[in-house]
Short mmCIF file of C-alpha atoms in Angstrom, two decimals:
data_model
loop_
_atom_site.label_atom_id
_atom_site.label_comp_id
_atom_site.label_asym_id
_atom_site.label_seq_id
_atom_site.Cartn_x
_atom_site.Cartn_y
_atom_site.Cartn_z
CA MET A 11 0.15 -0.06 -0.06
CA LYS A 12 1.45 3.39 -0.98
CA LYS A 13 2.13 6.18 1.67
CA ASN A 14 1.89 9.67 1.63
CA ILE A 15 5.16 11.08 1.30
CA LEU A 16 4.34 14.15 2.99
CA ASP A 17 3.58 12.29 6.34
CA PHE A 18 7.24 11.64 7.06
CA SER A 19 9.87 13.74 8.75
CA TYR A 20 13.01 14.25 7.18
CA GLU A 21 14.91 11.86 9.22
CA GLU A 22 12.11 9.19 9.12
CA LEU A 23 12.37 9.46 5.19
CA VAL A 24 16.13 9.05 5.23
CA GLU A 25 15.58 5.78 7.33
CA GLU A 26 12.77 4.67 4.72
CA PHE A 27 14.56 5.38 1.89
CA SER A 28 17.64 3.52 2.80
CA LYS A 29 15.37 0.37 3.28
CA PHE A 30 15.61 0.24 -0.60
CA GLY A 31 19.03 1.34 -1.17
CA LEU A 32 18.58 5.08 -2.07
CA GLU A 33 20.93 7.38 -0.57
CA LYS A 34 20.07 10.34 1.90
CA PHE A 35 21.03 13.28 -0.70
CA ARG A 36 18.09 11.31 -2.59
CA VAL A 37 15.84 12.78 0.43
CA ASP A 38 17.27 16.40 -0.20
CA GLN A 39 16.19 16.06 -3.88
CA VAL A 40 12.53 14.79 -3.29
CA TRP A 41 12.08 17.52 -0.70
CA ASP A 42 13.34 20.27 -3.20
CA TRP A 43 11.10 19.28 -5.72
CA ILE A 44 7.90 19.03 -3.51
CA PHE A 45 8.63 22.12 -1.47
CA LYS A 46 10.89 24.52 -3.27
CA LYS A 47 9.55 23.60 -6.95
CA LYS A 48 6.10 22.56 -6.00
CA ALA A 49 6.10 19.17 -8.21
CA PHE A 50 3.67 16.83 -6.83
CA ASP A 51 4.47 13.88 -9.69
CA PHE A 52 7.80 11.75 -9.18
CA ASN A 53 7.97 11.51 -12.77
CA GLY A 54 8.81 15.29 -13.21
CA MET A 55 11.83 14.87 -10.96
CA THR A 56 14.12 14.82 -13.75
CA ASN A 57 17.32 14.67 -11.55
CA LEU A 58 16.39 11.37 -10.53
CA SER A 59 16.70 8.16 -12.65
CA LYS A 60 13.81 6.68 -14.51
CA GLU A 61 14.40 3.61 -12.40
CA HIS A 62 14.38 5.25 -9.11
CA ARG A 63 11.36 7.44 -10.04
CA ALA A 64 9.34 3.91 -10.77
CA LEU A 65 10.61 2.97 -7.11
CA LEU A 66 9.21 6.17 -5.80
CA SER A 67 6.00 6.07 -7.73
CA GLU A 68 5.36 2.24 -6.50
CA ARG A 69 5.93 3.13 -2.89
CA PHE A 70 4.84 6.43 -2.06
CA TYR A 71 2.49 9.42 -3.37
CA ILE A 72 2.28 12.97 -2.68
CA GLY A 73 -0.87 13.84 -0.94
CA ILE A 74 -1.87 17.13 -2.08
CA PRO A 75 -5.86 18.05 -1.39
CA GLU A 76 -8.23 18.60 -4.43
CA LEU A 77 -9.11 22.34 -4.81
CA LEU A 78 -12.89 22.50 -4.58
CA ASP A 79 -13.40 26.28 -4.14
CA MET A 80 -11.26 29.35 -3.86
CA GLN A 81 -12.29 32.87 -3.18
CA ILE A 82 -10.09 36.21 -3.45
CA SER A 83 -10.98 39.32 -1.97
CA LYS A 84 -10.87 42.26 -4.36
CA ILE A 85 -10.48 44.11 -1.14
CA ASP A 86 -6.93 42.92 0.16
CA LYS A 87 -6.16 39.94 -1.64
CA THR A 88 -7.25 37.54 1.33
CA THR A 89 -7.61 33.95 -0.22
CA LYS A 90 -9.92 31.41 1.10
CA PHE A 91 -9.58 27.57 0.12
CA LEU A 92 -11.92 24.90 0.41
CA TRP A 93 -10.04 21.59 0.11
CA GLN A 94 -11.20 17.86 -0.74
CA LEU A 95 -8.83 15.16 1.35
CA GLU A 96 -8.42 11.70 -0.05
CA ASP A 97 -11.33 10.39 1.88
CA GLY A 98 -14.22 13.12 0.80
CA ASN A 99 -13.84 14.88 3.58
CA THR A 100 -13.23 18.97 3.66
CA ILE A 101 -11.17 21.47 5.05
CA GLU A 102 -10.45 25.48 4.72
CA SER A 103 -7.12 27.36 4.64
CA VAL A 104 -6.52 31.05 4.18
CA LEU A 105 -3.80 33.49 3.05
CA LEU A 106 -3.57 36.78 4.29
CA PHE A 107 -1.48 39.28 2.49
CA HIS A 108 0.37 41.73 4.45
CA PRO A 109 3.11 44.44 3.20
CA ASP A 110 5.90 42.67 4.43
CA ARG A 111 4.52 39.05 4.69
CA VAL A 112 2.55 36.30 3.39
CA THR A 113 0.53 34.27 6.19
CA ALA A 114 -1.08 31.03 5.93
CA CYS A 115 -4.11 30.01 8.46
CA ILE A 116 -4.30 26.42 8.29
CA SER A 117 -6.34 23.65 9.65
CA SER A 118 -5.54 20.69 11.87
CA GLN A 119 -8.94 18.67 12.01
CA VAL A 120 -11.67 18.13 9.84
CA GLY A 121 -14.37 20.13 11.82
CA CYS A 122 -13.80 20.94 15.23
CA PRO A 123 -14.90 19.34 18.65
CA VAL A 124 -14.66 22.24 20.90
CA LYS A 125 -17.87 23.76 19.55
CA CYS A 126 -17.28 27.31 20.36
CA ALA A 127 -20.70 29.16 20.04
CA PHE A 128 -19.25 31.96 17.34
CA CYS A 129 -17.40 29.49 15.31
CA ALA A 130 -19.04 27.98 11.79
CA THR A 131 -16.54 25.25 12.08
CA GLY A 132 -17.72 23.53 15.30
CA GLN A 133 -21.57 24.03 14.35
CA SER A 134 -20.59 21.52 11.12
CA GLY A 135 -19.21 18.98 13.72
CA TYR A 136 -16.24 16.95 14.15
CA VAL A 137 -14.90 14.24 11.77
CA ARG A 138 -11.24 13.32 12.62
CA ASN A 139 -7.81 14.55 13.23
CA LEU A 140 -5.34 15.61 10.33
CA SER A 141 -2.09 13.76 9.46
CA ALA A 142 0.95 16.08 9.67
CA GLY A 143 1.22 15.49 5.85
CA GLU A 144 -2.26 16.89 5.46
CA ILE A 145 -1.37 19.70 7.20
CA VAL A 146 1.97 20.11 5.45
CA ALA A 147 0.10 19.93 2.31
CA GLN A 148 -2.09 23.05 2.71
CA VAL A 149 0.71 25.29 2.81
CA ILE A 150 2.56 23.94 -0.46
CA ALA A 151 -0.84 23.62 -2.29
CA MET A 152 -1.64 27.31 -1.09
CA GLU A 153 1.92 28.47 -2.32
CA LYS A 154 1.53 26.79 -5.69
CA GLU A 155 -2.41 28.08 -6.42
CA ARG A 156 -1.35 31.60 -5.71
CA ARG A 157 2.29 31.75 -6.79
CA VAL A 158 3.50 33.08 -3.32
CA ASN A 159 5.81 32.29 -0.61
CA ILE A 160 4.42 31.86 2.59
CA GLY A 161 6.48 33.22 5.41
CA ASN A 162 4.46 33.05 8.53
CA ILE A 163 1.98 30.25 9.63
CA VAL A 164 -0.59 30.45 12.04
CA TYR A 165 -2.64 27.01 13.30
CA MET A 166 -5.74 28.83 13.45
CA GLY A 167 -7.92 27.47 10.59
CA MET A 168 -10.38 24.79 11.63
CA GLY A 169 -9.70 22.39 14.50
CA GLU A 170 -8.27 22.71 17.75
CA PRO A 171 -4.19 22.05 17.42
CA LEU A 172 -3.60 20.86 20.93
CA LEU A 173 -6.20 17.96 20.52
CA ASN A 174 -4.26 16.75 17.68
CA TYR A 175 -0.94 17.13 19.19
CA ASN A 176 1.62 14.74 18.07
CA GLU A 177 0.59 15.42 14.52
CA VAL A 178 0.70 19.29 14.80
CA VAL A 179 4.21 19.21 16.56
CA LYS A 180 5.39 16.87 13.60
CA SER A 181 3.90 19.03 10.80
CA VAL A 182 5.83 22.04 12.58
CA ARG A 183 8.93 20.29 12.48
CA ILE A 184 8.57 19.31 8.78
CA LEU A 185 7.84 23.13 7.38
CA ASN A 186 10.67 24.09 9.95
CA HIS A 187 13.25 21.88 8.64
CA LYS A 188 15.75 23.59 6.39
CA LYS A 189 15.27 20.86 3.61
CA GLY A 190 11.72 21.50 3.37
CA LYS A 191 9.79 25.27 3.78
CA ASN A 192 12.58 26.41 6.29
CA ILE A 193 10.24 28.67 8.20
CA SER A 194 11.43 29.83 11.39
CA MET A 195 9.94 28.65 14.64
CA ARG A 196 9.71 32.25 15.62
CA ARG A 197 7.07 32.72 12.66
CA ILE A 198 4.93 29.78 13.38
CA SER A 199 1.99 30.24 15.93
CA ILE A 200 -0.14 27.87 17.62
CA SER A 201 -3.89 28.98 18.66
CA THR A 202 -5.55 27.06 21.14
CA VAL A 203 -8.92 27.58 23.76
CA GLY A 204 -6.31 26.30 26.14
CA ILE A 205 -5.65 22.98 27.29
CA PRO A 206 -3.37 23.30 30.21
CA GLU A 207 -1.26 20.42 30.05
CA LYS A 208 -0.59 20.38 26.48
CA ILE A 209 0.47 24.38 26.75
CA VAL A 210 3.00 23.14 28.79
CA GLN A 211 4.16 20.27 26.83
CA LEU A 212 4.44 22.50 23.91
CA ALA A 213 6.67 24.81 25.74
CA ASN A 214 9.12 22.22 26.41
CA ASP A 215 8.76 20.56 22.87
CA LEU A 216 8.56 23.69 20.41
CA PRO A 217 9.85 26.68 23.21
CA GLU A 218 10.46 29.03 19.93
CA VAL A 219 6.92 28.84 18.55
CA LYS A 220 4.34 31.40 19.67
CA LEU A 221 1.21 30.97 21.21
CA ALA A 222 -2.25 32.21 21.05
CA ILE A 223 -4.97 31.73 23.53
CA SER A 224 -8.43 32.19 22.23
CA LEU A 225 -9.86 33.39 25.55
CA HIS A 226 -12.81 35.57 24.52
CA ALA A 227 -14.15 35.88 28.15
CA PRO A 228 -12.33 36.86 31.41
CA THR A 229 -14.67 34.60 33.78
CA ASN A 230 -15.77 31.06 33.86
CA TYR A 231 -19.46 32.07 33.58
CA LYS A 232 -19.50 33.74 30.53
CA ARG A 233 -16.87 31.57 28.85
CA ASP A 234 -18.81 28.50 29.69
CA LEU A 235 -21.44 29.92 27.79
CA ILE A 236 -19.44 30.25 24.40
CA ILE A 237 -17.08 27.70 25.08
CA PRO A 238 -18.18 24.69 26.33
CA MET A 239 -14.81 23.19 26.87
CA ASN A 240 -14.19 25.73 29.53
CA ARG A 241 -16.05 23.42 31.81
CA LYS A 242 -13.42 21.05 31.73
CA TYR A 243 -10.07 23.44 31.39
CA SER A 244 -11.36 26.82 33.56
CA VAL A 245 -9.74 30.23 32.97
CA GLU A 246 -7.92 30.13 36.02
CA GLU A 247 -6.30 26.34 34.90
CA ILE A 248 -5.50 28.19 31.51
CA ILE A 249 -3.67 31.44 32.78
CA HIS A 250 -1.71 29.05 35.21
CA ALA A 251 -0.62 26.83 32.48
CA VAL A 252 0.22 29.97 30.64
CA LYS A 253 2.51 31.38 33.37
CA GLU A 254 4.24 28.21 33.57
CA TYR A 255 4.87 28.30 29.48
CA GLN A 256 6.40 31.56 30.10
CA LYS A 257 8.56 30.53 32.68
CA ILE A 258 10.02 28.06 30.07
CA THR A 259 9.94 29.79 27.08
CA LYS A 260 10.10 33.50 28.07
CA ASN A 261 7.73 34.40 25.19
CA ARG A 262 4.88 37.07 25.28
CA VAL A 263 1.37 35.20 24.67
CA THR A 264 -1.41 36.37 22.58
CA PHE A 265 -4.82 36.82 23.96
CA GLU A 266 -7.28 36.40 21.23
CA TYR A 267 -10.85 38.14 22.26
CA ILE A 268 -13.67 38.09 20.35
CA LEU A 269 -16.02 41.16 21.04
CA ILE A 270 -19.94 40.17 21.09
CA ARG A 271 -22.40 42.89 21.45
CA GLU A 272 -23.67 43.28 25.11
CA PHE A 273 -22.10 40.00 26.08
CA ASN A 274 -18.47 40.59 26.85
CA ASP A 275 -17.84 44.08 25.69
CA PHE A 276 -18.99 46.09 28.95
CA VAL A 277 -16.24 47.80 31.19
CA ASP A 278 -16.65 44.98 33.53
CA ASP A 279 -15.39 42.71 31.20
CA ALA A 280 -12.46 44.99 30.29
CA GLU A 281 -11.77 45.69 33.89
CA LYS A 282 -11.74 42.01 34.66
CA LEU A 283 -9.45 41.19 31.61
CA ALA A 284 -6.92 43.71 32.66
CA GLU A 285 -6.84 41.98 36.02
CA LEU A 286 -6.49 38.41 34.85
CA LEU A 287 -3.67 39.47 32.65
CA ARG A 288 -1.81 41.56 35.41
CA GLY A 289 1.89 40.18 35.58
CA ILE A 290 1.78 38.20 32.31
CA GLY A 291 3.56 38.94 29.11
CA ALA A 292 0.16 39.27 27.02
CA TYR A 293 -0.76 40.89 24.18
CA VAL A 294 -4.55 41.44 23.37
CA ASN A 295 -6.24 41.11 19.79
CA LEU A 296 -9.56 42.66 20.02
CA ILE A 297 -11.80 40.98 17.13
CA PRO A 298 -15.62 42.19 16.45
CA VAL A 299 -17.29 38.84 15.92
CA ASN A 300 -18.08 37.57 12.51
CA PRO A 301 -21.80 36.81 12.72
CA VAL A 302 -22.61 33.42 12.13
CA GLU A 303 -25.76 31.22 12.44
CA THR A 304 -25.50 29.37 15.69
CA ASP A 305 -27.85 27.55 18.18
CA SER A 306 -26.37 29.67 20.80
CA GLU A 307 -28.68 31.89 22.82
CA ILE A 308 -26.17 34.38 22.94
CA LYS A 309 -26.67 36.90 19.69
CA MET A 310 -23.63 36.90 17.63
CA GLU A 311 -23.54 40.73 17.22
CA ARG A 312 -20.62 43.04 16.56
CA PRO A 313 -20.54 45.85 19.27
CA HIS A 314 -21.06 49.33 18.54
CA HIS A 315 -17.83 51.16 17.59
CA TRP A 316 -17.76 53.20 20.70
CA ALA A 317 -18.14 50.07 22.94
CA ILE A 318 -15.09 48.47 21.19
CA GLU A 319 -13.04 51.75 21.52
CA ARG A 320 -14.20 52.04 25.15
CA PHE A 321 -12.84 48.22 25.76
CA LYS A 322 -9.50 49.29 24.40
CA GLU A 323 -9.11 52.43 26.37
CA ILE A 324 -9.56 50.31 29.51
CA LEU A 325 -6.93 47.74 28.40
CA ASP A 326 -4.49 50.61 27.44
CA LYS A 327 -5.34 52.41 31.17
CA HIS A 328 -4.01 48.94 32.61
CA ASN A 329 -1.03 48.91 30.43
CA ILE A 330 -2.53 46.06 28.56
CA GLU A 331 -0.68 45.83 25.02
CA ASN A 332 -3.83 45.43 22.78
CA GLU A 333 -5.01 46.23 19.24
CA ILE A 334 -8.22 46.16 17.29
CA ARG A 335 -7.44 43.81 14.44
CA ARG A 336 -8.46 45.11 11.34
CA GLU A 337 -10.88 42.76 9.27
CA LYS A 338 -9.36 41.17 6.10
CA GLY A 339 -11.50 39.25 3.22
CA THR A 340 -14.59 41.05 4.45
CA ASP A 341 -16.10 40.52 0.75
CA ILE A 342 -15.73 36.72 0.95
CA ASP A 343 -16.79 34.04 3.58
CA ALA A 344 -13.65 34.55 5.23
CA ALA A 345 -14.71 33.48 8.71
CA CYS A 346 -13.49 29.96 9.61
CA GLY A 347 -16.08 27.35 8.54
CA GLN A 348 -18.20 29.13 6.29
CA LEU A 349 -17.15 27.49 3.19
CA ARG A 350 -17.23 24.10 4.41
CA ARG A 351 -20.56 24.50 6.03
CA ARG A 352 -21.93 25.83 2.78
CA HIS A 353 -20.58 23.06 0.98
CA ILE A 354 -21.73 20.27 3.42
CA THR A 355 -25.34 21.96 3.19
CA SER A 356 -25.04 22.05 -0.36
CA ARG A 357 -24.17 18.45 -0.89
CA LYS A 358 -26.90 17.54 1.65
CA ALA A 359 -29.42 19.16 -0.34
CA LYS A 360 -28.48 17.32 -3.42
CA GLN A 361 -28.55 14.02 -1.82
CA THR A 362 -32.20 14.53 -0.61
CA LYS A 363 -33.43 15.46 -4.26
#
C-alpha cells in the first residue's frame, strides 16, 4: 500500500529510503522538488533516474488535496480555500497578505469538537484529526495555487491544534526543517482554546513557537456560555498553564478576544480581563465578532464602535498591550468554517432531491 510521502519527517524519510537502497541525498532532491519547485508527481523529478522515479511511484504518493473552491478578496487579496481530502472530507485554509509578509492560516482537524458558539466550524461537527502530511500539504498547495512564498504560519484554521498534538508538532518540524519550507519557529503560531497540560508540553517541545490563547471572556461564567470546553479547563487553569509556559519560553503570549455586543464588551469585562492578565507578558487581539448562524442563545452581533473603543481604552489604561484587529477579506466567506459549512449543506440538499 502506497504511503503519503508528506507524512514522513526528514529523518523518517532518510530511514525509509535506505530500506530500498536510496541514499540520503535523494531525500534532499525529492524534498527540493516538493517544497521548492512544487512538483507533486515523481515522474517530473528529472534529476532522479527513471528507475528511482518508478521505485518512488510504487511506494509513495504526494498527498496534495483537491481544490474545490477558492475565493479571493477584491479588497486585500485575502484568499480562502476549500480542499477535499482523499477520503472526501473537506477542510479550509486562508492566505493573508501583509505589506511585508504572507501568512497562512491552516487547519489541524476535519471540523472541530470544541464547538465554540461563534465559530461555524464547530457548528458543522467533528470528523477526525489531520495527519502531519495533510497539514503540511495545505501550505505548499496554497503556495502553488497563488504563486506566493508563505513566510508565516498560524494554526488557526479548522480544529483545535492541541487536540491533535503529535501530528501538529510533527508538521511544525517538517515545515521548519531547512530542507523543507525552512520557516523559522518564531514565525509559526499555534492558537488554542486552552488545554493546560498541552500548553506546558508545547513549551518544552517547541519553545520558540508562538502561542495564542482564544480566551474571549474573562470569567468562567461567560466563557462557559460560548466555549463548552471551559467547563473542563477553567480560565484559572489556563492562566496558570500560560504562566508555566512563560517561565520556560520567556515568550509573550497573544490572547484572542472576540467582542460580542452586550455580552463580553462591557466595562466590567475589560476591567476583569486586565486584572486576569496582570503580570503576564500578554498581547490582546480585540476582534469584533463575525456573525454566524448558531444554536447559541447568545446573539452573535458586533459591538457598537464606541463600545470597542471603550474596551481598548480600559486595557490601555492598565498597560495591557492590545490592538483592534483590522478585518481582512470582508467581501468573501472569510470566517473559519463558512465555506465548508456551505459545501456540506449544498451536498446534503443534492442528496435529498
